[in-house]
Amino acid sequence: MKMFKKSQSIKFLQPTMESFETIVGPATEVHGRLVANESLRIDGRVIGNIEARQGKSVSIALGKTGVVQGDIFAFRVLVAGRVEGNIYATERVELHEGAEVRGDITYGQLGIEHGAKLNGLMISTNGESPQGSTDSAAIFQANWSKIKSS
């Protein structure tokens, strides 16, 4: 019994159409807290937390050469590089082939491609919409309080 026709193609992670207004290039290293008002692509190194501005649907993407040593708070987080810290995404986290995350991931939706590595917990928010503030850090704090108390 054949389950798939040869003409069918299965892709685990459906591509998302992202537009990045700011790019941290591979030769760039940033130290300190980075607050993004618009989507951000990182191909270099960021040492410090990355946060989405309150009320914004900001995507943070790490290219294959991208490294973040700190926590990431955003609407959507796409990882092909390395994260040494926690990821808090209100909508979706995607770990692409070659991604390496050393930290916990709190997410609404999660996609992991073959070849991605995770050393941490995966914490689902079960698609619940957060009440009150839409600031990524505040949303995480509210969800984290619920998780710790259960």
mmCIF file of C-alpha atoms in Angstrom:
data_model
loop_
_atom_site.group_PDB
_atom_site.id
_atom_site.type_symbol
_atom_site.label_atom_id
_atom_site.label_comp_id
_atom_site.label_asym_id
_atom_site.label_seq_id
_atom_site.Cartn_x
_atom_site.Cartn_y
_atom_site.Cartn_z
ATOM 1 C CA MET A 1 0.000 0.000 0.000
ATOM 2 C CA LYS A 2 1.430 3.365 -1.064
ATOM 3 C CA MET A 3 0.807 6.260 1.269
ATOM 4 C CA PHE A 4 2.226 9.039 -0.893
ATOM 5 C CA LYS A 5 2.378 9.671 -4.593
ATOM 6 C CA LYS A 6 5.799 10.427 -6.020
ATOM 7 C CA SER A 7 4.627 13.899 -7.015
ATOM 8 C CA GLN A 8 3.780 14.781 -3.404
ATOM 9 C CA SER A 9 6.418 16.593 -1.431
ATOM 10 C CA ILE A 10 6.295 16.702 2.332
ATOM 11 C CA LYS A 11 7.871 19.654 4.132
ATOM 12 C CA PHE A 12 7.764 19.552 7.923
ATOM 13 C CA LEU A 13 8.077 23.294 8.472
ATOM 14 C CA GLN A 14 5.926 25.334 6.149
ATOM 15 C CA PRO A 15 7.922 28.362 5.008
ATOM 16 C CA THR A 16 7.028 31.680 6.562
ATOM 17 C CA MET A 17 7.319 34.901 4.640
ATOM 18 C CA GLU A 18 9.548 37.132 6.703
ATOM 19 C CA SER A 19 10.847 40.567 5.916
ATOM 20 C CA PHE A 20 13.839 41.779 7.914
ATOM 21 C CA GLU A 21 14.373 45.500 8.308
ATOM 22 C CA THR A 22 17.556 45.073 10.374
ATOM 23 C CA ILE A 23 20.402 42.624 9.821
ATOM 24 C CA VAL A 24 23.336 41.990 12.141
ATOM 25 C CA GLY A 25 25.996 40.818 9.691
ATOM 26 C CA PRO A 26 28.406 37.919 10.223
ATOM 27 C CA ALA A 27 31.329 40.254 11.019
ATOM 28 C CA THR A 28 29.341 42.139 13.702
ATOM 29 C CA GLU A 29 29.262 41.525 17.462
ATOM 30 C CA VAL A 30 26.727 43.331 19.663
ATOM 31 C CA HIS A 31 27.058 43.539 23.467
ATOM 32 C CA GLY A 32 24.038 44.490 25.586
ATOM 33 C CA ARG A 33 20.239 44.427 25.468
ATOM 34 C CA LEU A 34 18.789 44.674 21.978
ATOM 35 C CA VAL A 35 15.179 45.904 21.587
ATOM 36 C CA ALA A 36 13.597 45.349 18.175
ATOM 37 C CA ASN A 37 10.671 47.375 16.815
ATOM 38 C CA GLU A 38 10.741 45.430 13.545
ATOM 39 C CA SER A 39 11.873 41.971 12.497
ATOM 40 C CA LEU A 40 15.568 41.273 12.919
ATOM 41 C CA ARG A 41 17.959 38.805 11.305
ATOM 42 C CA ILE A 42 21.195 37.887 13.059
ATOM 43 C CA ASP A 43 24.118 36.395 11.176
ATOM 44 C CA GLY A 44 26.694 37.705 13.666
ATOM 45 C CA ARG A 45 26.940 37.479 17.446
ATOM 46 C CA VAL A 46 24.727 39.082 20.121
ATOM 47 C CA ILE A 47 25.811 38.894 23.745
ATOM 48 C CA GLY A 48 22.760 39.999 25.717
ATOM 49 C CA ASN A 49 18.999 39.642 25.606
ATOM 50 C CA ILE A 50 16.929 40.362 22.502
ATOM 51 C CA GLU A 51 13.414 41.699 23.094
ATOM 52 C CA ALA A 52 10.529 42.617 20.817
ATOM 53 C CA ARG A 53 8.940 46.023 21.442
ATOM 54 C CA GLN A 54 5.536 45.948 23.143
ATOM 55 C CA GLY A 55 2.595 45.434 20.788
ATOM 56 C CA LYS A 56 4.722 44.424 17.796
ATOM 57 C CA SER A 57 4.612 41.111 15.898
ATOM 58 C CA VAL A 58 8.379 40.967 15.613
ATOM 59 C CA SER A 59 10.256 37.963 14.227
ATOM 60 C CA ILE A 60 13.837 37.216 15.245
ATOM 61 C CA ALA A 61 15.819 34.950 12.919
ATOM 62 C CA LEU A 62 19.285 33.503 13.429
ATOM 63 C CA GLY A 63 21.118 32.492 10.294
ATOM 64 C CA LYS A 64 23.543 29.546 10.284
ATOM 65 C CA THR A 65 26.384 31.792 11.470
ATOM 66 C CA GLY A 66 24.222 33.595 14.058
ATOM 67 C CA VAL A 67 24.948 33.229 17.778
ATOM 68 C CA VAL A 68 22.955 34.654 20.693
ATOM 69 C CA GLN A 69 24.232 34.424 24.250
ATOM 70 C CA GLY A 70 21.147 35.594 26.105
ATOM 71 C CA ASP A 71 17.383 35.204 26.133
ATOM 72 C CA ILE A 72 15.138 35.949 23.148
ATOM 73 C CA PHE A 73 11.618 37.382 23.649
ATOM 74 C CA ALA A 74 9.594 37.734 20.434
ATOM 75 C CA PHE A 75 6.437 36.907 18.525
ATOM 76 C CA ARG A 76 8.211 34.395 16.265
ATOM 77 C CA VAL A 77 11.748 32.986 16.567
ATOM 78 C CA LEU A 78 13.483 31.170 13.693
ATOM 79 C CA VAL A 79 16.789 29.476 14.510
ATOM 80 C CA ALA A 80 19.381 28.007 12.155
ATOM 81 C CA GLY A 81 22.361 29.082 14.306
ATOM 82 C CA ARG A 82 23.139 28.803 18.022
ATOM 83 C CA VAL A 83 21.305 30.139 21.100
ATOM 84 C CA GLU A 84 22.784 29.921 24.585
ATOM 85 C CA GLY A 85 19.764 31.107 26.557
ATOM 86 C CA ASN A 86 16.012 30.742 26.736
ATOM 87 C CA ILE A 87 13.571 31.453 23.915
ATOM 88 C CA TYR A 88 10.109 32.885 24.613
ATOM 89 C CA ALA A 89 7.885 33.104 21.532
ATOM 90 C CA THR A 90 4.244 34.047 21.839
ATOM 91 C CA GLU A 91 3.407 32.600 18.406
ATOM 92 C CA ARG A 92 5.975 30.150 17.017
ATOM 93 C CA VAL A 93 9.504 28.784 17.299
ATOM 94 C CA GLU A 94 11.211 27.046 14.385
ATOM 95 C CA LEU A 95 14.447 25.095 14.819
ATOM 96 C CA HIS A 96 15.945 24.441 11.419
ATOM 97 C CA GLU A 97 18.586 21.909 10.450
ATOM 98 C CA GLY A 98 21.868 22.802 12.160
ATOM 99 C CA ALA A 99 20.193 24.835 14.932
ATOM 100 C CA GLU A 100 21.546 24.401 18.448
ATOM 101 C CA VAL A 101 19.679 25.700 21.498
ATOM 102 C CA ARG A 102 21.025 25.398 25.038
ATOM 103 C CA GLY A 103 18.088 26.650 27.068
ATOM 104 C CA ASP A 104 14.350 26.313 27.500
ATOM 105 C CA ILE A 105 11.834 27.143 24.776
ATOM 106 C CA THR A 106 8.408 28.569 25.657
ATOM 107 C CA TYR A 107 6.180 28.596 22.579
ATOM 108 C CA GLY A 108 2.700 28.677 21.097
ATOM 109 C CA GLN A 109 3.707 26.433 18.163
ATOM 110 C CA LEU A 110 6.950 24.532 17.686
ATOM 111 C CA GLY A 111 8.605 23.065 14.600
ATOM 112 C CA ILE A 112 11.867 21.131 14.710
ATOM 113 C CA GLU A 113 13.672 19.919 11.606
ATOM 114 C CA HIS A 114 15.871 16.851 11.524
ATOM 115 C CA GLY A 115 19.405 17.812 12.556
ATOM 116 C CA ALA A 116 18.398 20.519 15.068
ATOM 117 C CA LYS A 117 19.629 20.144 18.660
ATOM 118 C CA LEU A 118 17.894 21.211 21.872
ATOM 119 C CA ASN A 119 19.308 20.893 25.370
ATOM 120 C CA GLY A 120 16.499 22.271 27.529
ATOM 121 C CA LEU A 121 12.799 22.105 28.216
ATOM 122 C CA MET A 122 10.016 22.630 25.698
ATOM 123 C CA ILE A 123 7.163 24.534 27.371
ATOM 124 C CA SER A 124 3.920 24.896 25.442
ATOM 125 C CA THR A 125 1.545 27.750 26.178
ATOM 126 C CA ASN A 126 -1.186 25.593 24.546
ATOM 127 C CA GLY A 127 -2.086 28.386 22.160
ATOM 128 C CA GLU A 128 -3.550 30.469 24.989
ATOM 129 C CA SER A 129 -3.704 34.155 24.254
ATOM 130 C CA PRO A 130 -2.031 36.110 27.034
ATOM 131 C CA GLN A 131 -4.194 38.497 28.999
ATOM 132 C CA GLY A 132 -3.227 42.147 29.373
ATOM 133 C CA SER A 133 0.169 43.326 28.152
ATOM 134 C CA THR A 134 1.509 42.305 24.750
ATOM 135 C CA ASP A 135 5.132 43.020 25.644
ATOM 136 C CA SER A 136 7.098 39.794 25.053
ATOM 137 C CA ALA A 137 8.906 39.941 28.388
ATOM 138 C CA ALA A 138 5.669 40.664 30.291
ATOM 139 C CA ILE A 139 3.868 37.840 28.473
ATOM 140 C CA PHE A 140 6.629 35.456 29.433
ATOM 141 C CA GLN A 141 6.512 36.561 33.067
ATOM 142 C CA ALA A 142 2.727 35.985 33.162
ATOM 143 C CA ASN A 143 3.041 32.543 31.511
ATOM 144 C CA TRP A 144 6.035 31.599 33.631
ATOM 145 C CA SER A 145 4.087 32.382 36.818
ATOM 146 C CA LYS A 146 1.303 30.059 35.631
ATOM 147 C CA ILE A 147 3.794 27.295 34.775
ATOM 148 C CA LYS A 148 5.612 27.526 38.104
ATOM 149 C CA SER A 149 2.382 27.425 40.107
ATOM 150 C CA SER A 150 1.066 24.264 38.385
#
